[in-house]
PDB file of C-alpha atoms in Angstrom:
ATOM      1  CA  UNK A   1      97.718 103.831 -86.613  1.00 79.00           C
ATOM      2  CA  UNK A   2      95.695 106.662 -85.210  1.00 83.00           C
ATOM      3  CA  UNK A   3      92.965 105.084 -84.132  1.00 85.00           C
ATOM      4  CA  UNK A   4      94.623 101.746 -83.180  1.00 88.00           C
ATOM      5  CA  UNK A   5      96.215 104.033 -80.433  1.00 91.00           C
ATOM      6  CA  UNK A   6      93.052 105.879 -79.441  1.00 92.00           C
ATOM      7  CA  UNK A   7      91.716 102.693 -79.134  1.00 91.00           C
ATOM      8  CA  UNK A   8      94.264 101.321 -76.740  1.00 93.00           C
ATOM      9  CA  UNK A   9      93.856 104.878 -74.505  1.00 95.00           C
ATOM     10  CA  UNK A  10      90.456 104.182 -74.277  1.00 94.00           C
ATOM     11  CA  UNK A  11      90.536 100.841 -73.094  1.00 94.00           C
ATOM     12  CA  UNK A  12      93.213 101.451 -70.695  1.00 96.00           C
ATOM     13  CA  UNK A  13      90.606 104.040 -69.303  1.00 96.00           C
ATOM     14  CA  UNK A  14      87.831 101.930 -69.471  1.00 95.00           C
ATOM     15  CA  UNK A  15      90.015  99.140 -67.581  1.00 95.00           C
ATOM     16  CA  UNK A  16      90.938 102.182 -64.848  1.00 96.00           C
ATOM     17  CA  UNK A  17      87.491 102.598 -64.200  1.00 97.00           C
ATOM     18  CA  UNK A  18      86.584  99.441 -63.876  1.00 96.00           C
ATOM     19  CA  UNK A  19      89.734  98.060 -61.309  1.00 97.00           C
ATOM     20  CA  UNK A  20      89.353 101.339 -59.286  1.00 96.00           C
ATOM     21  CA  UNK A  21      85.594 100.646 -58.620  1.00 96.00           C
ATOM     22  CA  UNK A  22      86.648  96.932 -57.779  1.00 96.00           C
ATOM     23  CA  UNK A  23      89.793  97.858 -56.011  1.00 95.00           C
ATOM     24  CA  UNK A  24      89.880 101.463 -55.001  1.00 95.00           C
ATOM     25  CA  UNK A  25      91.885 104.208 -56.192  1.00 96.00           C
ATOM     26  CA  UNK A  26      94.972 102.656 -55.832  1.00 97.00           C
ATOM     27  CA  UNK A  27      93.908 100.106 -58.481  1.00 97.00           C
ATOM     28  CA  UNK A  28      92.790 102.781 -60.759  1.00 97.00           C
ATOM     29  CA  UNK A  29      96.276 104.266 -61.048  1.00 97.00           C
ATOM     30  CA  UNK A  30      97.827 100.948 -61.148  1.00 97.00           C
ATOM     31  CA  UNK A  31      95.798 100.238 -64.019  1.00 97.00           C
ATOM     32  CA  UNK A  32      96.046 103.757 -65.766  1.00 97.00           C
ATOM     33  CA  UNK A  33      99.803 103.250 -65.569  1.00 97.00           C
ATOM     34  CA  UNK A  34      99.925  99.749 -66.777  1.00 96.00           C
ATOM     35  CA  UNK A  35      97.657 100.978 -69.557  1.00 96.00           C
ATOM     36  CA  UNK A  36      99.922 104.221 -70.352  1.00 96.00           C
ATOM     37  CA  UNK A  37     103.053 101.752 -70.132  1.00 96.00           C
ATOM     38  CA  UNK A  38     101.499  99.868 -73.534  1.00 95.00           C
ATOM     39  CA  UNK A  39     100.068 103.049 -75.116  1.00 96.00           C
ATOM     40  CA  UNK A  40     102.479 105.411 -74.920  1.00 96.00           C
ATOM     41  CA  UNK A  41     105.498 103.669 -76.831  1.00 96.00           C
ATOM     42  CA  UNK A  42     102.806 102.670 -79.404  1.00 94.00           C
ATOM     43  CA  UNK A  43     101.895 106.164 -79.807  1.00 95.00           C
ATOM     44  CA  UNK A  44     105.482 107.098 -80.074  1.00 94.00           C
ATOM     45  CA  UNK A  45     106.365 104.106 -82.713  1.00 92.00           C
ATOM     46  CA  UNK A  46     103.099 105.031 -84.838  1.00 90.00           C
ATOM     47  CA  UNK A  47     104.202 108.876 -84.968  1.00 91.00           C
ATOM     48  CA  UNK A  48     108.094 107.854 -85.944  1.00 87.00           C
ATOM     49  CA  UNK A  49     106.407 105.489 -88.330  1.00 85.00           C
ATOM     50  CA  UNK A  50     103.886 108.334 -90.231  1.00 86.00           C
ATOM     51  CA  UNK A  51     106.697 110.426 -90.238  1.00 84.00           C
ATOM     52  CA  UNK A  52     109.433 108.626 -91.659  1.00 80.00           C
ATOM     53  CA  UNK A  53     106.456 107.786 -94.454  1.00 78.00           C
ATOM     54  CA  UNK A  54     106.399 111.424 -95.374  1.00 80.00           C
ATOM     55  CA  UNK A  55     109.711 111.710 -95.771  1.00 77.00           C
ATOM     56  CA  UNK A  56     110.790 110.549 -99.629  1.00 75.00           C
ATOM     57  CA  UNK A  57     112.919 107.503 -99.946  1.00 70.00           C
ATOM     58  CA  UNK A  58     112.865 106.796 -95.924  1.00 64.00           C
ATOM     59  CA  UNK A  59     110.697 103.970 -95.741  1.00 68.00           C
ATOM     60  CA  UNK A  60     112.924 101.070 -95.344  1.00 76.00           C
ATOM     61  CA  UNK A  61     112.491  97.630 -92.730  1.00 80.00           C
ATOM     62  CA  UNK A  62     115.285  98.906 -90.810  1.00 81.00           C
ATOM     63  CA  UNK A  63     113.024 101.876 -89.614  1.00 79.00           C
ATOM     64  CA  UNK A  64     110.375  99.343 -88.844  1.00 83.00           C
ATOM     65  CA  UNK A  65     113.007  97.167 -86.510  1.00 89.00           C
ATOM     66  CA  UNK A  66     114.679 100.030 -84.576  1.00 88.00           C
ATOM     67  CA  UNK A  67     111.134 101.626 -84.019  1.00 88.00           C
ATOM     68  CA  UNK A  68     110.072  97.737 -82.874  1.00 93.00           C
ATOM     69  CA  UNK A  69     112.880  97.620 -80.365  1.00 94.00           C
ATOM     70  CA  UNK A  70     113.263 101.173 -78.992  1.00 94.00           C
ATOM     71  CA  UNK A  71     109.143 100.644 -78.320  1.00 95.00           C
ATOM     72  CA  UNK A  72     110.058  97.416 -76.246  1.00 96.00           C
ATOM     73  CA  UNK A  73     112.854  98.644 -74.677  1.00 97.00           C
ATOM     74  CA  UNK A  74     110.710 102.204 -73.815  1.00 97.00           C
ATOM     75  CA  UNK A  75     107.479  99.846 -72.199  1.00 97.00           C
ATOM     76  CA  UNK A  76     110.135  98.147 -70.360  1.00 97.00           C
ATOM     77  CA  UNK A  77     111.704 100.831 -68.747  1.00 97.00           C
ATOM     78  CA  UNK A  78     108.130 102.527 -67.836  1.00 97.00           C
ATOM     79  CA  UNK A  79     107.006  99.270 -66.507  1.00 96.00           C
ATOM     80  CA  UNK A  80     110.183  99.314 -64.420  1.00 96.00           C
ATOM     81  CA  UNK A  81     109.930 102.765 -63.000  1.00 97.00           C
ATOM     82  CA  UNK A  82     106.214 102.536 -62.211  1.00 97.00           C
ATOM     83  CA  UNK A  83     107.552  99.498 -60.294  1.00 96.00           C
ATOM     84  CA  UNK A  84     110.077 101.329 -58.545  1.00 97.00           C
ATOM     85  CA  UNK A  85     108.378 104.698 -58.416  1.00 96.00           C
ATOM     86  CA  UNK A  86     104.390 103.691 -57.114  1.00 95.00           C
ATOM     87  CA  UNK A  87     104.694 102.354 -54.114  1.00 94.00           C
ATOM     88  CA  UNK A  88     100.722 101.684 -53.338  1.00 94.00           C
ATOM     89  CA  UNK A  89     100.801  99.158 -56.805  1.00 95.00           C
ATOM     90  CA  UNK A  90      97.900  97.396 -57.233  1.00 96.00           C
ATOM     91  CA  UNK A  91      99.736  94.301 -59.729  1.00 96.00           C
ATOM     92  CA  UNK A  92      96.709  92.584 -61.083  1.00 96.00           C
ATOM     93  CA  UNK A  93      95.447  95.918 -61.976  1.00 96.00           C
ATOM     94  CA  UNK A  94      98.349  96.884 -63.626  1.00 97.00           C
ATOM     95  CA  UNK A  95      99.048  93.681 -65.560  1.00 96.00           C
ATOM     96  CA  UNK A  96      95.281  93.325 -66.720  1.00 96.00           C
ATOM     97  CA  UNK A  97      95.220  96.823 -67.830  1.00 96.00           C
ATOM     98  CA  UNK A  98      98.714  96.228 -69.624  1.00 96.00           C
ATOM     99  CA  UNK A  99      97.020  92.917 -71.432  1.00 95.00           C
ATOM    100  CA  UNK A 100      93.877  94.684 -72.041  1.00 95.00           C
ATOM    101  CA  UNK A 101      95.429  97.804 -73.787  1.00 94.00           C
ATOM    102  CA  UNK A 102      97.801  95.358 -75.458  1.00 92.00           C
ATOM    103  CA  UNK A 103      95.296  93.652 -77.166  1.00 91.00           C
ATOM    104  CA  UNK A 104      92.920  96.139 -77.489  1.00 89.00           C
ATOM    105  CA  UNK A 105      93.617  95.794 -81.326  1.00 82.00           C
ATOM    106  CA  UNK A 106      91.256  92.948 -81.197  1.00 84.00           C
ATOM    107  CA  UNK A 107      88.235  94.814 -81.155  1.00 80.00           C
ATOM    108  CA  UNK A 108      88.999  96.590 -84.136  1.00 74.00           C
ATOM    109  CA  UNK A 109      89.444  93.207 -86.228  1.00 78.00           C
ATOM    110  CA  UNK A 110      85.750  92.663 -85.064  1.00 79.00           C
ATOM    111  CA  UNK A 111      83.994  95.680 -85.774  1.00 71.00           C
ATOM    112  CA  UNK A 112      83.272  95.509 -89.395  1.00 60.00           C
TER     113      UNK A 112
END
């Protein structure tokens, strides 16, 4: 889970760089933010995830499904307030870099 969210950091890096030198700065945030909008409830839903698996007897699917939903409902409320909050938004910047760390998993399915 570790590395599936390192992974999705460093493409949402990686796509920062690349919109800000195509768009300027204020396409590198945009794209930083999108990015941080996927990765950070992932990050959040892998660490309640590893550690409700070290817990005895607290692995069940309704962990999995209250995890799932309070990570939707957390990239929808950080999508929001970048939205709200950034007022120089770049939004093909931030919705490629949200796509891009999305499916960042990809690469990993391809590596071995």
């Amino acid at each position: 889970m570790l590395r599936i969210v390192l992974l999705q950091f460093a493409t949402t890096v990686i796509a920062g760089l690349i919109a800000g030198m195509l768009g300027g700065v204020h396409a590198l945030i945009s794209a930083l933010l999108g990015g941080l909008c996927c990765v950070v409830p992932n990050g959040l839903f892998a660490l309640r995830l590893f550690t409700n698996a070290q817990k005895p007897g607290a692995v069940n699917p309704m962990t999995f499904f209250i995890g799932e939903f309070i990570k939707i409902a957390l990239t929808i409320a950080l999508l929001g307030a970048v939205v709200w909050l950034y007022r120089d938004l770049n939004w093909l910047a931030l919705i490629a870099a949200f796509i891009v760390a999305l499916k960042s998993y990809i690469i990993l399915l391809f590596r071995h």
